[in-house]
CSV table of C-alpha atoms and ligand atoms in Angstrom, one decimal:
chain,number,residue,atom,x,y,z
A,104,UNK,CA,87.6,113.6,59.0
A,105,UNK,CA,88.2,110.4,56.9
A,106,UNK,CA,85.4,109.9,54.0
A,107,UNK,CA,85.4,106.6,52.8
A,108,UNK,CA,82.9,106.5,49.8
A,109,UNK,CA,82.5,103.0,49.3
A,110,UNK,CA,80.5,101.3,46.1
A,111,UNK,CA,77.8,99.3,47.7
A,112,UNK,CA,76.6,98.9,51.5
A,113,UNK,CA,78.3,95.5,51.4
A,114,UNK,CA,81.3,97.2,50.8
A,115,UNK,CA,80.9,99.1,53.6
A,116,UNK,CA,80.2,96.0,55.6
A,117,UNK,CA,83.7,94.8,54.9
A,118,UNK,CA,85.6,97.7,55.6
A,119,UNK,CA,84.1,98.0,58.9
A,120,UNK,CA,84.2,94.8,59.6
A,121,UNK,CA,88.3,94.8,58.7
A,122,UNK,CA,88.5,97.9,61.5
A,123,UNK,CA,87.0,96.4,64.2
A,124,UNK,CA,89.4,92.8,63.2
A,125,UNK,CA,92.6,95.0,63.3
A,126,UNK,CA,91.7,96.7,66.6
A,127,UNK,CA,91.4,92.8,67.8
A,128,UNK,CA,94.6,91.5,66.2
A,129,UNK,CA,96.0,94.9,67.6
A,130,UNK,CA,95.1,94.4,71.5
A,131,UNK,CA,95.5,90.1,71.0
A,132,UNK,CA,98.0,89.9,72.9
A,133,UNK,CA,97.3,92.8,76.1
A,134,UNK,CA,95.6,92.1,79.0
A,135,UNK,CA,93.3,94.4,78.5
A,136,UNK,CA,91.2,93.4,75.4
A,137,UNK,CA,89.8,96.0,73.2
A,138,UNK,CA,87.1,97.9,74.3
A,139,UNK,CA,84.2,98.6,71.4
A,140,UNK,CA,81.9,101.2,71.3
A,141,UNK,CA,78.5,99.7,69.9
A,142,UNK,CA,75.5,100.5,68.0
A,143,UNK,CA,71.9,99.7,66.7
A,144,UNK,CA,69.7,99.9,64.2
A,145,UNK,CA,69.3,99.1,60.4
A,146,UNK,CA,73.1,99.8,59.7
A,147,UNK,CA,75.2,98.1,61.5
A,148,UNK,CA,73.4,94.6,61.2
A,149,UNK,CA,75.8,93.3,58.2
A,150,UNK,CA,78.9,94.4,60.2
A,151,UNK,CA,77.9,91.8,63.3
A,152,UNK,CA,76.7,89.5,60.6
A,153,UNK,CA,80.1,89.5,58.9
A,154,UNK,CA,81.8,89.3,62.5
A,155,UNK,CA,80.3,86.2,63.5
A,156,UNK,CA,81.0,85.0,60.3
A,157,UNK,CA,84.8,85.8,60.9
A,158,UNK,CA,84.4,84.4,64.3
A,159,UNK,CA,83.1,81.2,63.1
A,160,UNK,CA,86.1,80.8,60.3
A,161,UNK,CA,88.4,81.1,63.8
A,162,UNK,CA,90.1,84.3,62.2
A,163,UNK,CA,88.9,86.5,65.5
A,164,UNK,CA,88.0,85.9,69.4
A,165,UNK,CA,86.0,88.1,71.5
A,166,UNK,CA,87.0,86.4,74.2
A,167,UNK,CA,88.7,89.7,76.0
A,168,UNK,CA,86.5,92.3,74.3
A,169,UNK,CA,84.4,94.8,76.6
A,170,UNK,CA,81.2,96.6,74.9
A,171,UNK,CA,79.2,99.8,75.7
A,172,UNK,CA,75.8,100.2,73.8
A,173,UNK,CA,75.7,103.5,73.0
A,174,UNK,CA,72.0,103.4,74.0
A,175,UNK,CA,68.9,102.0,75.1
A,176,UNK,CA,64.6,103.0,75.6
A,177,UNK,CA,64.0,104.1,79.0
A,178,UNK,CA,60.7,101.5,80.1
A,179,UNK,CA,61.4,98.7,77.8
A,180,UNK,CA,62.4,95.6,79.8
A,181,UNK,CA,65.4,93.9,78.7
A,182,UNK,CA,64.1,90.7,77.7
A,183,UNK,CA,61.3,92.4,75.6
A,184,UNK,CA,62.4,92.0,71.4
A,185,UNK,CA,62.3,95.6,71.2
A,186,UNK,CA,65.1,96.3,73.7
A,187,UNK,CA,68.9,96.9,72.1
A,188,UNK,CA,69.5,94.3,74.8
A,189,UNK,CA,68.1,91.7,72.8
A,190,UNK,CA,68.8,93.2,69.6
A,191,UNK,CA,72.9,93.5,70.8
A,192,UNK,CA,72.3,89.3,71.8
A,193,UNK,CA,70.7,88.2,69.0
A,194,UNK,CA,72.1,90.3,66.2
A,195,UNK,CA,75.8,89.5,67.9
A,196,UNK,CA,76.7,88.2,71.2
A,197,UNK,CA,74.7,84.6,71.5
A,198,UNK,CA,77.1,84.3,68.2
A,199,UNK,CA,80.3,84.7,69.4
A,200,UNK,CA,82.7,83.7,72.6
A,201,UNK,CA,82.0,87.1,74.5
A,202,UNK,CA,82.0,87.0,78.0
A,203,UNK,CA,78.0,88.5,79.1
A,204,UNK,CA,79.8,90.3,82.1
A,205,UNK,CA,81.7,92.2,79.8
A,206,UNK,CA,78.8,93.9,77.7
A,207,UNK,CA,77.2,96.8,79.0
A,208,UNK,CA,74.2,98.5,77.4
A,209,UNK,CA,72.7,101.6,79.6
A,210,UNK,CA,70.2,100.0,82.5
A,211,UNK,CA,67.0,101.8,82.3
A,212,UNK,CA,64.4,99.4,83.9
A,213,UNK,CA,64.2,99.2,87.7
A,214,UNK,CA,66.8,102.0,88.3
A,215,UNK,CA,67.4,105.6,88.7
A,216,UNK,CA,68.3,106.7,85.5
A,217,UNK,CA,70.6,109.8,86.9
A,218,UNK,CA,72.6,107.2,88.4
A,219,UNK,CA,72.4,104.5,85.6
A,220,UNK,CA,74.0,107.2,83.3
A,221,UNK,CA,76.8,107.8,86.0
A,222,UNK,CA,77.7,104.5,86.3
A,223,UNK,CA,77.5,103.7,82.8
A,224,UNK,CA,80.3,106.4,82.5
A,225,UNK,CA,82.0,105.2,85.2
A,226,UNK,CA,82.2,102.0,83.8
A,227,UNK,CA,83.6,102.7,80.8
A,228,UNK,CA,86.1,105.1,82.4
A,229,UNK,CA,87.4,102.1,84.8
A,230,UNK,CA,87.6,99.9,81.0
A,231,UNK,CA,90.3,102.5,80.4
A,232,UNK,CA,88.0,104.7,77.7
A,233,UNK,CA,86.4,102.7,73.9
A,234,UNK,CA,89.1,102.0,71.7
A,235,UNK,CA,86.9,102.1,68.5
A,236,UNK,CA,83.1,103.5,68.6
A,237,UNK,CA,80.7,102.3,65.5
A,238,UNK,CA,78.3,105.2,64.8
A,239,UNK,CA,75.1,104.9,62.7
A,240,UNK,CA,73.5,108.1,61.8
A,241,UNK,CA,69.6,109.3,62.3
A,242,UNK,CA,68.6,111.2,59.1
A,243,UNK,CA,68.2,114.6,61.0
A,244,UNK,CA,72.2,113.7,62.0
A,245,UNK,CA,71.7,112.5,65.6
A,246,UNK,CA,74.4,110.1,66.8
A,247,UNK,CA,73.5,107.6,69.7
A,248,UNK,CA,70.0,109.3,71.3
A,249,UNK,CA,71.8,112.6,70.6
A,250,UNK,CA,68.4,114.7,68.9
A,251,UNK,CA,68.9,117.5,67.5
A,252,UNK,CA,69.7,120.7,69.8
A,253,UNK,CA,72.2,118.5,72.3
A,254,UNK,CA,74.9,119.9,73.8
A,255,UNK,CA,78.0,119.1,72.1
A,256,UNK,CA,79.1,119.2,76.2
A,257,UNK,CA,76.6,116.0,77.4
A,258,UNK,CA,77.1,113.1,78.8
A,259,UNK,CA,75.2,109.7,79.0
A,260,UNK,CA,71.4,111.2,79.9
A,261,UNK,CA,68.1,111.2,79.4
A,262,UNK,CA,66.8,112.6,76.4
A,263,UNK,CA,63.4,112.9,74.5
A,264,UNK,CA,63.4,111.4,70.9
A,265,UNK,CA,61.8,113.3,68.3
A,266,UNK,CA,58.6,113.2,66.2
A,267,UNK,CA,61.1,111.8,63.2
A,268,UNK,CA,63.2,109.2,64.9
A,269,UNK,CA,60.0,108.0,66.7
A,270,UNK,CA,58.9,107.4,63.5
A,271,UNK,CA,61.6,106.2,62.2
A,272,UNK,CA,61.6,103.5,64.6
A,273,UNK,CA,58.0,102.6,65.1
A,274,UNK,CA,59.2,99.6,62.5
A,275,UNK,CA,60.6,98.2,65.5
A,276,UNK,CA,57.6,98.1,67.0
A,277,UNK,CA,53.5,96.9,66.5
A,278,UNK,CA,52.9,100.8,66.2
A,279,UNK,CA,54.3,104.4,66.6
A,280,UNK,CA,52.5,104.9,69.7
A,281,UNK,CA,54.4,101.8,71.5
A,282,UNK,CA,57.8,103.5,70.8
A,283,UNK,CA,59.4,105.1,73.9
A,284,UNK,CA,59.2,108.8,73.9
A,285,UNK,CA,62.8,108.5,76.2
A,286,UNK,CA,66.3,106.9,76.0
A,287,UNK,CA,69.3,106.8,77.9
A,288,UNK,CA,72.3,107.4,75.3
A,289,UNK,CA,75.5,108.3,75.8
A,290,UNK,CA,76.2,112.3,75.4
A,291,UNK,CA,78.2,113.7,72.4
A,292,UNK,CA,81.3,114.5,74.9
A,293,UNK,CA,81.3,110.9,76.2
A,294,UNK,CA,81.4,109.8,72.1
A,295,UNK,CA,83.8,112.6,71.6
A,296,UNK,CA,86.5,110.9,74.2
A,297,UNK,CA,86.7,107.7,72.2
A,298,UNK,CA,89.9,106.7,71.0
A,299,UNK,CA,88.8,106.5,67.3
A,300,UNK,CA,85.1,106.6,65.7
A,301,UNK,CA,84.0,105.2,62.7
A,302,UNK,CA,80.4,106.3,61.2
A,303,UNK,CA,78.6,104.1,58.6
A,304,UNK,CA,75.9,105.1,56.6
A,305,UNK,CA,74.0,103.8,53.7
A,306,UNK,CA,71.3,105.2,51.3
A,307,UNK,CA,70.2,108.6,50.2
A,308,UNK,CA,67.8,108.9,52.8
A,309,UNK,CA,71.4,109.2,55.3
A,310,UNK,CA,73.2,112.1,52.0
A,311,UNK,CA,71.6,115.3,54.0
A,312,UNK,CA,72.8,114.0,57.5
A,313,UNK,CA,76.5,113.2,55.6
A,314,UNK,CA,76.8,116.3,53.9
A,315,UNK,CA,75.4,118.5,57.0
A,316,UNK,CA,77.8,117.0,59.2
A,317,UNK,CA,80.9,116.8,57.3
A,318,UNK,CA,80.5,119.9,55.3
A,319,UNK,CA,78.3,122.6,57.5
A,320,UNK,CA,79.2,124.2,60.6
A,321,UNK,CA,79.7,122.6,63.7
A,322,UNK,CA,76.7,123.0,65.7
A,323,UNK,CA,74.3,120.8,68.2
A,324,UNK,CA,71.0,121.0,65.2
A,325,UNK,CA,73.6,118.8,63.5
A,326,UNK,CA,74.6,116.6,66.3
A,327,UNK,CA,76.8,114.5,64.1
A,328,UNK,CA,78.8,117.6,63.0
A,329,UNK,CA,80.7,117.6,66.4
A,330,UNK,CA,82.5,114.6,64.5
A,331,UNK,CA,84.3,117.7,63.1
A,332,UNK,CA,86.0,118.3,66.3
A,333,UNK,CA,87.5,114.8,66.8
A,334,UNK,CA,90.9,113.9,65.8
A,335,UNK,CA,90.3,110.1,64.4
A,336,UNK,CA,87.0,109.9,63.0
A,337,UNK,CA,86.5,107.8,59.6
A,338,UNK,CA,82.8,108.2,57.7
A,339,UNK,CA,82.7,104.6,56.0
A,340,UNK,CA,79.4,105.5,53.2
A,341,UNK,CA,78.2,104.2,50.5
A,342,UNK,CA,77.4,106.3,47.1
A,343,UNK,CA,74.0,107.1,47.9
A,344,UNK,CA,74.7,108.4,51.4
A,345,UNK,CA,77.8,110.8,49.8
A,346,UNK,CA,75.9,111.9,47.1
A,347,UNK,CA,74.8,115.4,48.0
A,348,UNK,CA,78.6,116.0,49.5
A,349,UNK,CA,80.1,118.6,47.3
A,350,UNK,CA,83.3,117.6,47.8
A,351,UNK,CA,83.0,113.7,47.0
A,352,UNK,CA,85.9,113.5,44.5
A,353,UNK,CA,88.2,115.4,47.0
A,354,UNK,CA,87.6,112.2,49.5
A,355,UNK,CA,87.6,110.1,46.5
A,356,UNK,CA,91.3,111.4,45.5
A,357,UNK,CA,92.4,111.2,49.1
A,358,UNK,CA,91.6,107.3,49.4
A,359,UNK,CA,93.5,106.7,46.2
A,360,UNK,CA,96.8,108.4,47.3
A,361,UNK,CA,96.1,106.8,50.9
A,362,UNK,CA,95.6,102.9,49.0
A,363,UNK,CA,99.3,104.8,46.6
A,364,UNK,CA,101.0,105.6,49.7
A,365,UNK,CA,100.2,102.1,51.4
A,366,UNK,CA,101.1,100.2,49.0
A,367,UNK,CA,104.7,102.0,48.3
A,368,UNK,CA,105.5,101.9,52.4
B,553,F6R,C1,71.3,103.2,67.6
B,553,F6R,C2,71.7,104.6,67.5
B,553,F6R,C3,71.1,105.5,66.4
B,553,F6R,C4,71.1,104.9,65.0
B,553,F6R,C5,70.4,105.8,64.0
B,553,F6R,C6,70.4,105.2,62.6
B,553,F6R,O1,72.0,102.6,68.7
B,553,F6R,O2,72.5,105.0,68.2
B,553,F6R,O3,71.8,106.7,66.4
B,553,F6R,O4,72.4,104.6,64.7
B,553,F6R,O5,69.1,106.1,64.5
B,553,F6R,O6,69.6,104.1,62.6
B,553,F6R,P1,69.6,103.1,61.4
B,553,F6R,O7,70.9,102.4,61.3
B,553,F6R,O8,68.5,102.1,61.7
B,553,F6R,O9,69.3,103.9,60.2
């Protein structure tokens, strides 16, 4: 794993934000687009912020890009504020030159979930796989809807949210008791398949999750920790978040002889 520990969340803002423009410059010119793996939430709102912003300076088109949501409440309709459908078209693509028919976020109203989930894999099989997924991080470590006790072997399903992210997220909502007890979310095998995965985080409320995940054992009461098993994952965090990781000056040494390295090549 890649730990990035970063001096402010704006900072992480930018780095992100300079990923997902190289994986653009990157597939400019192939038929294909890039194909981005999207998120919600508090954390990744200054990343889309800082890509329309790029957008509108003409430094980067979406014009080819596909997107899979990694999630979205099972029985909230998608015009309703509280739905990642209108968060992912306000907080992004109203913004930018995206074609609609290109965005998928999981269908959960007026369908059968089963086969919602299967074709939302299916989907993003017949995009030829997500080039780059953005991961924000619950504090108990779940990625996407994964809770805690997942299998690190699912797929996009069903799955209760627990007592903490429901109350974690009752800010989205007029109370606690209107957040949905379900979501469908993609599994921690269909995140795991992604080319490359990069994981923000900000604040010390996120340091337990960090340090679980990228310093405990791999297991699914640490749903992040399955990170460990992928091959291209970068953790882009700022100080806060890193602080209880007992080996922050090892990944602080590593980036300076990565920035050495880059500069001499
Ligand atoms: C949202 C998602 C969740 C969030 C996590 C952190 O699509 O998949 O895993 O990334 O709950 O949320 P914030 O960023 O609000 O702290």
């Amino acid at each position: 794993m890649r730990v990035v520990i970063l001096d402010s969340s704006e900072a992480v803002t930018q780095f992100a934000a300079d990923e997902v423009c190289t994986l653009l410059h990157r597939r400019k010119n192939d038929p294909r687009g890039a194909v981005l793996g999207l998120a919600t939430g508090g954390t990744p709102l200054g990343l889309y912020r800082e890509l329309i912003a790029r957008y509108a300076r003409g430094e980067i088109s979406f014009a080819k890009v596909a997107t899979f949501n990694l999630d979205e409440y099972v029985g909230v309709v998608p015009e309703s504020p509280s739905s990642y459908h209108y968060y992912m078209l306000e907080n992004l693509f109203k913004h930018i030159d995206i074609d609609l028919s290109l965005t998928h976020v999981p269908k959960t109203c007026g369908v059968d979930l089963q086969e919602s989930a299967e074709s939302f894999e299916h989907k993003i099989e017949q995009a030829g796989g997500i080039d780059l997924q953005i991961l924000g991080i619950g504090a108990d470590a779940h990625i996407g809807f994964n809770e805690i006790g997942s299998s690190l072997g699912s797929r996009t399903r069903v799955k209760t949210l627990t007592q903490r992210t429901l109350e974690d997220n009752a800010r989205y909502f007029d109370s606690i008791d209107e957040v949905p007890q379900t979501a469908l979310t993609m599994g921690i095998a269909t995140i795991l398949e992604c080319q490359s995965i990069l994981l923000l985080a900000n604040g010390a409320g996120k340091a337990r999750a960090i340090r679980d995940s990228v310093e405990g054992p791999i297991t699914a009461s640490v749903p992040a920790s399955a990170l460990q098993l992928h091959p291209r994952v970068t953790l882009a965090i700022d100080r806060p978040a890193a602080s209880m990781l007992a080996n922050a000056d090892y990944f602080l040494a590593a980036e300076r002889n990565r920035a050495v390295a880059s500069r001499s090549s």
